[in-house]
XYZ file of N, CA and C in Angstrom:
543
model
N 25.546 -0.054 45.608
C 24.966 0.910 44.679
C 23.494 1.129 45.045
N 23.101 2.390 45.150
C 21.723 2.726 45.515
C 20.786 2.475 44.333
N 19.684 1.787 44.610
C 18.717 1.491 43.571
C 17.910 2.749 43.244
N 17.733 3.003 41.956
C 16.967 4.167 41.504
C 15.477 3.928 41.743
N 14.838 4.866 42.430
C 13.408 4.766 42.674
C 12.672 5.497 41.565
N 11.690 4.823 40.991
C 10.880 5.473 39.976
C 9.857 6.362 40.648
N 9.681 7.524 40.107
C 8.684 8.456 40.614
C 7.402 8.185 39.847
N 6.326 8.021 40.570
C 5.051 7.675 39.952
C 4.338 8.901 39.400
N 3.681 8.715 38.271
C 2.826 9.771 37.737
C 1.750 10.048 38.775
N 1.515 11.324 39.027
C 0.526 11.733 40.025
C 1.152 12.345 41.261
N 2.469 12.113 41.479
C 3.075 12.688 42.682
C 3.025 14.210 42.622
N 2.801 14.800 43.779
C 2.782 16.254 43.938
C 4.011 16.617 44.763
N 4.692 17.665 44.369
C 5.915 18.043 45.082
C 5.981 19.553 45.232
N 6.784 19.970 46.211
C 6.947 21.402 46.446
C 8.271 21.874 45.861
N 8.233 23.097 45.379
C 9.398 23.742 44.776
C 9.704 24.984 45.607
N 10.849 25.017 46.313
C 11.176 26.205 47.108
C 11.524 27.396 46.205
N 11.015 28.567 46.563
C 11.278 29.789 45.816
C 12.263 30.667 46.587
N 12.835 31.633 45.911
C 13.881 32.457 46.519
C 13.374 33.325 47.673
N 12.081 33.631 47.720
C 11.543 34.468 48.794
C 11.033 33.653 49.991
N 11.290 32.350 50.000
C 10.877 31.504 51.107
C 9.549 30.794 50.897
N 8.758 31.256 49.924
C 7.499 30.566 49.630
C 7.793 29.236 48.943
N 6.743 28.435 48.841
C 6.848 27.172 48.116
C 5.754 27.125 47.063
N 6.136 26.682 45.881
C 5.188 26.454 44.792
C 4.946 24.949 44.736
N 3.874 24.551 44.023
C 3.522 23.128 43.972
C 3.288 22.681 42.542
N 3.760 21.483 42.264
C 3.682 20.928 40.915
C 3.327 19.453 41.001
N 2.931 18.907 39.849
C 2.562 17.500 39.771
C 3.173 16.877 38.528
N 3.683 15.691 38.703
C 4.200 14.896 37.598
C 2.999 14.254 36.905
N 2.803 14.575 35.602
C 1.580 14.151 34.927
C 1.774 13.199 33.745
N 2.985 13.127 33.200
C 3.150 12.314 31.998
C 4.629 12.058 31.773
N 4.938 10.911 31.169
C 6.316 10.599 30.835
C 6.429 10.490 29.325
N 7.207 11.388 28.771
C 7.436 11.433 27.331
C 8.923 11.139 27.164
N 9.682 11.973 26.499
C 11.123 11.828 26.476
C 11.741 12.667 27.575
N 10.904 13.034 28.528
C 11.268 13.732 29.750
C 10.042 13.736 30.638
N 10.230 14.013 31.903
C 9.097 14.060 32.828
C 8.318 15.345 32.594
N 7.024 15.241 32.388
C 6.182 16.408 32.166
C 5.481 16.747 33.475
N 5.609 18.015 33.874
C 4.972 18.473 35.109
C 4.065 19.658 34.815
N 3.083 19.838 35.691
C 2.272 21.052 35.644
C 2.452 21.754 36.981
N 2.484 23.085 36.923
C 2.752 23.891 38.107
C 1.516 24.708 38.428
N 1.062 24.552 39.655
C -0.184 25.163 40.094
C 0.022 26.573 40.624
N -1.000 27.382 40.486
C -0.998 28.739 41.022
C -1.450 28.658 42.494
N -0.622 27.998 43.285
C -0.888 27.778 44.703
C 0.453 27.845 45.422
N 0.523 28.667 46.453
C 1.775 28.880 47.181
C 1.526 28.823 48.677
N 2.549 28.400 49.395
C 2.510 28.485 50.856
C 3.765 29.216 51.307
N 3.728 29.707 52.523
C 4.914 30.368 53.078
C 5.108 29.905 54.515
N 6.343 30.045 54.985
C 6.661 29.659 56.352
C 6.397 28.183 56.591
N 5.740 27.895 57.716
C 5.459 26.503 58.089
C 4.060 26.075 57.673
N 3.379 26.928 56.923
C 2.023 26.610 56.448
C 2.033 25.274 55.698
N 1.125 24.388 56.074
C 1.034 23.077 55.436
C 0.214 23.173 54.144
N 0.695 22.537 53.071
C -0.047 22.578 51.811
C -1.310 21.725 51.888
N -2.297 22.109 51.117
C -3.541 21.362 51.025
C -3.624 20.723 49.642
N -3.608 19.386 49.600
C -3.716 18.702 48.308
C -5.026 19.056 47.612
N -6.085 19.242 48.378
C -7.378 19.606 47.786
C -7.293 20.977 47.116
N -6.650 21.943 47.778
C -6.510 23.281 47.186
C -5.573 23.253 45.981
N -4.525 22.456 46.081
C -3.611 22.321 44.942
C -4.376 21.781 43.743
N -5.155 20.739 43.976
C -5.886 20.062 42.904
C -6.901 20.970 42.209
N -7.432 21.946 42.916
C -8.447 22.829 42.328
C -7.863 24.163 41.859
N -6.545 24.316 41.957
C -5.894 25.557 41.520
C -5.651 25.557 40.018
N -5.639 26.762 39.451
C -5.282 26.918 38.041
C -3.788 26.659 37.873
N -3.362 26.547 36.627
C -1.944 26.390 36.326
C -1.319 27.753 36.073
N -0.059 27.892 36.434
C 0.665 29.138 36.173
C 0.991 29.245 34.687
N 1.412 28.146 34.096
C 1.707 28.061 32.666
C 1.493 26.617 32.237
N 1.442 26.347 30.941
C 1.186 24.975 30.478
C 2.265 23.994 30.955
N 1.962 22.714 30.988
C 2.944 21.707 31.405
C 4.230 21.766 30.579
N 5.340 21.424 31.247
C 6.670 21.472 30.633
C 7.462 20.222 31.007
N 8.532 19.972 30.240
C 9.466 18.882 30.538
C 10.489 19.365 31.567
N 10.823 18.495 32.514
C 11.866 18.799 33.502
C 12.686 17.545 33.788
N 13.815 17.753 34.454
C 14.612 16.651 34.976
C 14.160 16.372 36.404
N 13.059 15.683 36.538
C 12.433 15.481 37.845
C 13.223 14.544 38.752
N 13.748 13.465 38.201
C 14.485 12.491 39.025
C 15.610 13.165 39.818
N 16.395 13.995 39.135
C 17.517 14.665 39.804
C 17.063 15.622 40.886
N 16.019 16.388 40.601
C 15.524 17.366 41.577
C 15.010 16.677 42.838
N 14.361 15.530 42.688
C 13.847 14.783 43.838
C 15.004 14.089 44.567
N 15.882 13.447 43.807
C 17.000 12.720 44.414
C 17.916 13.669 45.201
N 18.139 14.862 44.662
C 18.988 15.849 45.338
C 18.249 16.567 46.470
N 16.990 16.234 46.647
C 16.133 16.810 47.684
C 15.947 18.320 47.526
N 16.024 18.770 46.271
C 15.725 20.166 45.963
C 14.212 20.338 45.947
N 13.519 19.378 45.343
C 12.057 19.347 45.329
C 11.619 18.165 46.188
N 10.608 18.391 47.008
C 10.181 17.374 47.978
C 8.770 16.880 47.655
N 8.623 15.558 47.561
C 7.307 14.964 47.323
C 6.457 15.143 48.577
N 5.216 15.630 48.382
C 4.322 15.847 49.524
C 3.059 15.002 49.471
N 2.818 14.321 48.361
C 1.610 13.522 48.253
C 1.368 13.074 46.828
N 0.142 12.675 46.584
C -0.225 12.157 45.272
C -1.672 12.530 44.959
N -1.906 12.861 43.689
C -3.246 13.165 43.179
C -3.408 12.482 41.824
N -4.613 12.138 41.443
C -4.809 11.572 40.100
C -4.384 12.587 39.029
N -3.777 12.083 37.972
C -3.348 12.941 36.865
C -4.088 12.578 35.586
N -5.196 11.869 35.717
C -5.891 11.378 34.531
C -6.623 12.469 33.753
N -6.659 13.694 34.258
C -7.280 14.783 33.506
C -6.272 15.483 32.587
N -4.996 15.066 32.633
C -3.982 15.678 31.789
C -4.189 15.247 30.342
N -4.204 16.215 29.442
C -4.341 15.944 28.007
C -3.042 16.366 27.317
N -2.388 15.414 26.694
C -1.126 15.669 26.006
C -1.417 16.364 24.687
N -0.874 17.576 24.519
C -1.137 18.259 23.250
C 0.091 18.375 22.360
N 1.246 18.038 22.869
C 2.459 18.081 22.063
C 3.366 19.229 22.462
N 4.570 19.215 21.893
C 5.578 20.215 22.206
C 6.287 20.650 20.928
N 6.720 21.905 20.899
C 7.406 22.454 19.730
C 8.904 22.245 19.799
N 9.483 22.057 18.649
C 10.932 22.045 18.488
C 11.234 22.853 17.239
N 12.445 23.383 17.178
C 12.825 24.180 16.017
C 14.319 24.070 15.779
N 14.733 24.438 14.573
C 16.155 24.540 14.268
C 16.419 25.957 13.798
N 17.487 26.532 14.322
C 17.844 27.904 13.976
C 18.798 27.925 12.790
N 18.844 29.069 12.146
C 19.839 29.319 11.121
C 20.955 30.083 11.806
N 22.156 29.569 11.702
C 23.303 30.226 12.344
C 23.807 31.342 11.461
N 24.433 32.377 11.950
C 24.831 32.538 13.346
C 23.652 32.997 14.217
N 23.731 32.642 15.481
C 22.712 33.061 16.435
C 22.873 34.557 16.694
N 21.781 35.242 17.047
C 21.883 36.667 17.348
C 22.783 36.922 18.552
N 23.422 38.096 18.543
C 24.310 38.461 19.642
C 23.526 38.913 20.875
N 22.313 39.370 20.663
C 21.502 39.936 21.735
C 20.133 39.267 21.740
N 19.573 39.059 22.928
C 18.270 38.391 23.032
C 17.137 39.222 22.446
N 17.393 40.493 22.172
C 16.340 41.312 21.576
C 16.340 41.208 20.053
N 17.402 40.632 19.496
C 17.464 40.441 18.046
C 16.631 39.223 17.645
N 15.981 39.284 16.479
C 15.185 38.131 16.038
C 16.054 36.902 15.761
N 15.500 35.739 16.011
C 16.137 34.469 15.668
C 15.511 34.018 14.362
N 16.330 33.651 13.425
C 15.821 33.130 12.157
C 15.620 31.625 12.317
N 14.381 31.190 12.227
C 14.066 29.780 12.379
C 14.098 29.111 11.010
N 14.836 28.031 10.918
C 14.901 27.288 9.662
C 13.653 26.430 9.501
N 13.243 25.777 10.597
C 12.021 24.975 10.522
C 11.469 24.703 11.918
N 10.152 24.586 11.978
C 9.428 24.247 13.200
C 8.881 22.838 13.066
N 8.785 22.139 14.195
C 8.180 20.805 14.207
C 7.399 20.640 15.500
N 6.359 19.838 15.426
C 5.555 19.501 16.598
C 5.812 18.040 16.941
N 6.211 17.777 18.194
C 6.313 16.406 18.679
C 4.956 16.062 19.279
N 4.248 15.095 18.682
C 2.888 14.793 19.140
C 2.837 13.597 20.090
N 4.001 13.154 20.549
C 4.076 12.023 21.456
C 4.485 10.740 20.764
N 4.389 10.742 19.430
C 4.769 9.558 18.651
C 5.751 9.887 17.533
N 5.589 11.074 16.934
C 6.457 11.449 15.816
C 6.485 12.969 15.688
N 7.473 13.437 14.915
C 7.556 14.864 14.612
C 6.704 15.173 13.392
N 5.976 16.275 13.458
C 5.189 16.756 12.337
C 5.818 18.077 11.910
N 6.332 18.125 10.695
C 6.967 19.342 10.199
C 5.918 20.445 10.032
N 6.239 21.642 10.525
C 5.320 22.781 10.438
C 5.826 23.875 9.511
N 7.078 23.793 9.094
C 7.622 24.779 8.163
C 8.418 25.876 8.841
N 8.791 26.878 8.040
C 9.628 27.978 8.532
C 8.852 28.923 9.435
N 7.580 29.116 9.130
C 6.739 30.000 9.932
C 5.882 29.150 10.861
N 5.814 29.546 12.102
C 5.009 28.803 13.074
C 3.540 29.161 12.895
N 2.694 28.200 12.524
C 1.262 28.493 12.365
C 0.653 28.988 13.677
N -0.285 29.911 13.567
C -0.896 30.536 14.747
C -1.501 29.533 15.715
N -2.017 28.425 15.216
C -2.654 27.449 16.102
C -1.663 26.831 17.083
N -0.349 27.036 16.870
C 0.675 26.472 17.759
C 1.359 27.531 18.625
N 0.915 28.766 18.569
C 1.574 29.840 19.306
C 1.624 29.593 20.809
N 0.620 28.917 21.372
C 0.600 28.722 22.822
C 1.207 27.383 23.247
N 1.820 26.657 22.341
C 2.457 25.389 22.691
C 3.798 25.662 23.362
N 4.166 24.788 24.258
C 5.435 24.903 24.960
C 6.562 24.286 24.140
N 7.764 24.729 24.442
C 8.958 24.150 23.845
C 9.160 22.739 24.383
N 9.719 21.881 23.565
C 10.035 20.526 23.995
C 11.312 20.445 24.818
N 11.968 21.577 25.035
C 13.206 21.591 25.820
C 12.946 21.122 27.245
N 13.954 20.519 27.841
C 13.847 20.086 29.229
C 14.379 21.205 30.115
N 13.496 21.743 30.947
C 13.850 22.855 31.825
C 14.673 22.369 33.012
N 15.798 23.032 33.294
C 16.515 22.728 34.534
C 15.763 23.354 35.723
N 16.075 22.888 36.915
C 15.391 23.328 38.127
C 15.372 24.850 38.285
N 16.510 25.492 38.072
C 16.589 26.942 38.288
C 15.716 27.721 37.298
N 15.554 27.203 36.091
C 14.710 27.902 35.114
C 13.227 27.743 35.448
N 12.864 26.634 36.078
C 11.478 26.471 36.540
C 11.197 27.505 37.624
N 12.117 27.641 38.575
C 11.944 28.628 39.652
C 11.855 30.034 39.064
N 12.748 30.363 38.138
C 12.732 31.694 37.518
C 11.407 31.950 36.795
N 10.916 30.958 36.097
C 9.656 31.142 35.364
C 8.476 31.307 36.328
N 8.463 30.564 37.423
C 7.412 30.720 38.427
C 7.466 32.125 39.028
N 8.655 32.580 39.374
C 8.812 33.861 40.070
C 8.631 35.077 39.170
N 9.090 34.994 37.931
C 9.114 36.185 37.072
C 8.262 36.068 35.820
N 7.929 34.845 35.428
C 7.205 34.632 34.174
C 8.127 34.533 32.972
N 9.436 34.784 33.182
C 10.383 34.739 32.075
C 10.549 33.302 31.580
N 10.407 33.117 30.275
C 10.551 31.806 29.656
C 11.618 31.862 28.583
N 12.777 31.358 28.897
C 13.911 31.353 27.972
C 13.547 30.728 26.628
N 12.728 29.701 26.657
C 12.433 28.961 25.438
C 11.322 29.589 24.612
N 10.679 30.633 25.105
C 9.662 31.332 24.321
C 10.314 32.307 23.345
N 11.570 32.601 23.562
C 12.273 33.606 22.761
C 12.154 33.377 21.256
N 12.473 32.212 20.731
C 12.361 32.064 19.267
C 10.930 32.223 18.767
N 9.943 31.733 19.521
C 8.552 31.880 19.085
C 8.180 33.349 19.012
N 8.592 34.099 20.021
C 8.209 35.505 20.124
C 8.759 36.325 18.952
N 9.931 35.973 18.470
C 10.583 36.790 17.450
C 10.499 36.216 16.047
N 9.939 35.045 15.901
C 9.836 34.460 14.565
C 8.644 35.071 13.826
N 8.701 35.061 12.505
C 7.562 35.512 11.709
C 6.489 34.443 11.758
N 5.256 34.812 12.029
C 4.170 33.853 12.145
C 3.366 33.788 10.853
N 2.782 32.646 10.628
C 1.956 32.428 9.449
C 0.598 33.091 9.605
N 0.030 33.493 8.493
C -1.347 33.983 8.516
C -2.275 32.774 8.478
N -3.526 32.989 8.811
C -4.507 31.900 8.773
C -4.600 31.316 7.359
N -4.518 32.173 6.334
C -4.595 31.693 4.952
C -3.421 30.787 4.613
N -2.212 31.156 5.056
C -1.037 30.334 4.783
C -1.164 28.961 5.452
N -1.667 28.944 6.670
C -1.853 27.684 7.400
C -2.868 26.810 6.663
N -3.972 27.420 6.255
C -5.025 26.686 5.552
C -4.478 26.058 4.264
N -3.726 26.835 3.476
C -3.136 26.324 2.242
C -2.199 25.155 2.522
N -1.369 25.288 3.564
C -0.414 24.256 3.892
C -1.131 22.939 4.223
N -2.175 23.012 5.042
C -2.847 21.801 5.455
C -3.752 21.236 4.359
N -4.240 22.078 3.469
C -5.042 21.597 2.342
C -4.164 20.879 1.321
N -2.915 21.319 1.193
C -2.011 20.717 0.222
C -1.450 19.380 0.691
N -1.574 19.078 1.967
C -1.029 17.808 2.506
C -2.035 16.694 2.435
């Protein structure tokens, strides 16, 4: 039986894209899934990546959860080096529960029963309306490899759908909610 190798926080790996380019990401934190950040840095052909350029590049989107072990083990994503990840700040991830039935079309609104923030230790209930201060938070869902590639290439985020179509709280509603707690 092959022994499972643990992937260390800080590893940098390449993600092949459909047009032949490669994107670069870093494993930055272990929560209930591997959290990675994806840099706005690409190479094509046989061009060798520069860890220094990767390290100074902006992010394409905020860090997300992925199934990193499988992608590395299957050699879909290839480790190319290591960089410190101590500048990563964990801000939490959103989760929600829908009211069924689900919409038939992705353009139809999803009725959210409740929103919650996972802060790394516990869930904090946010209510039926997502407060504005959480609009830019990522979903706590674990992205499969193909959805990471799709999001890098097109910007499409399957898990942003409920946030985009849910009714959002006003600043006054948020203030009242937090003052009452």
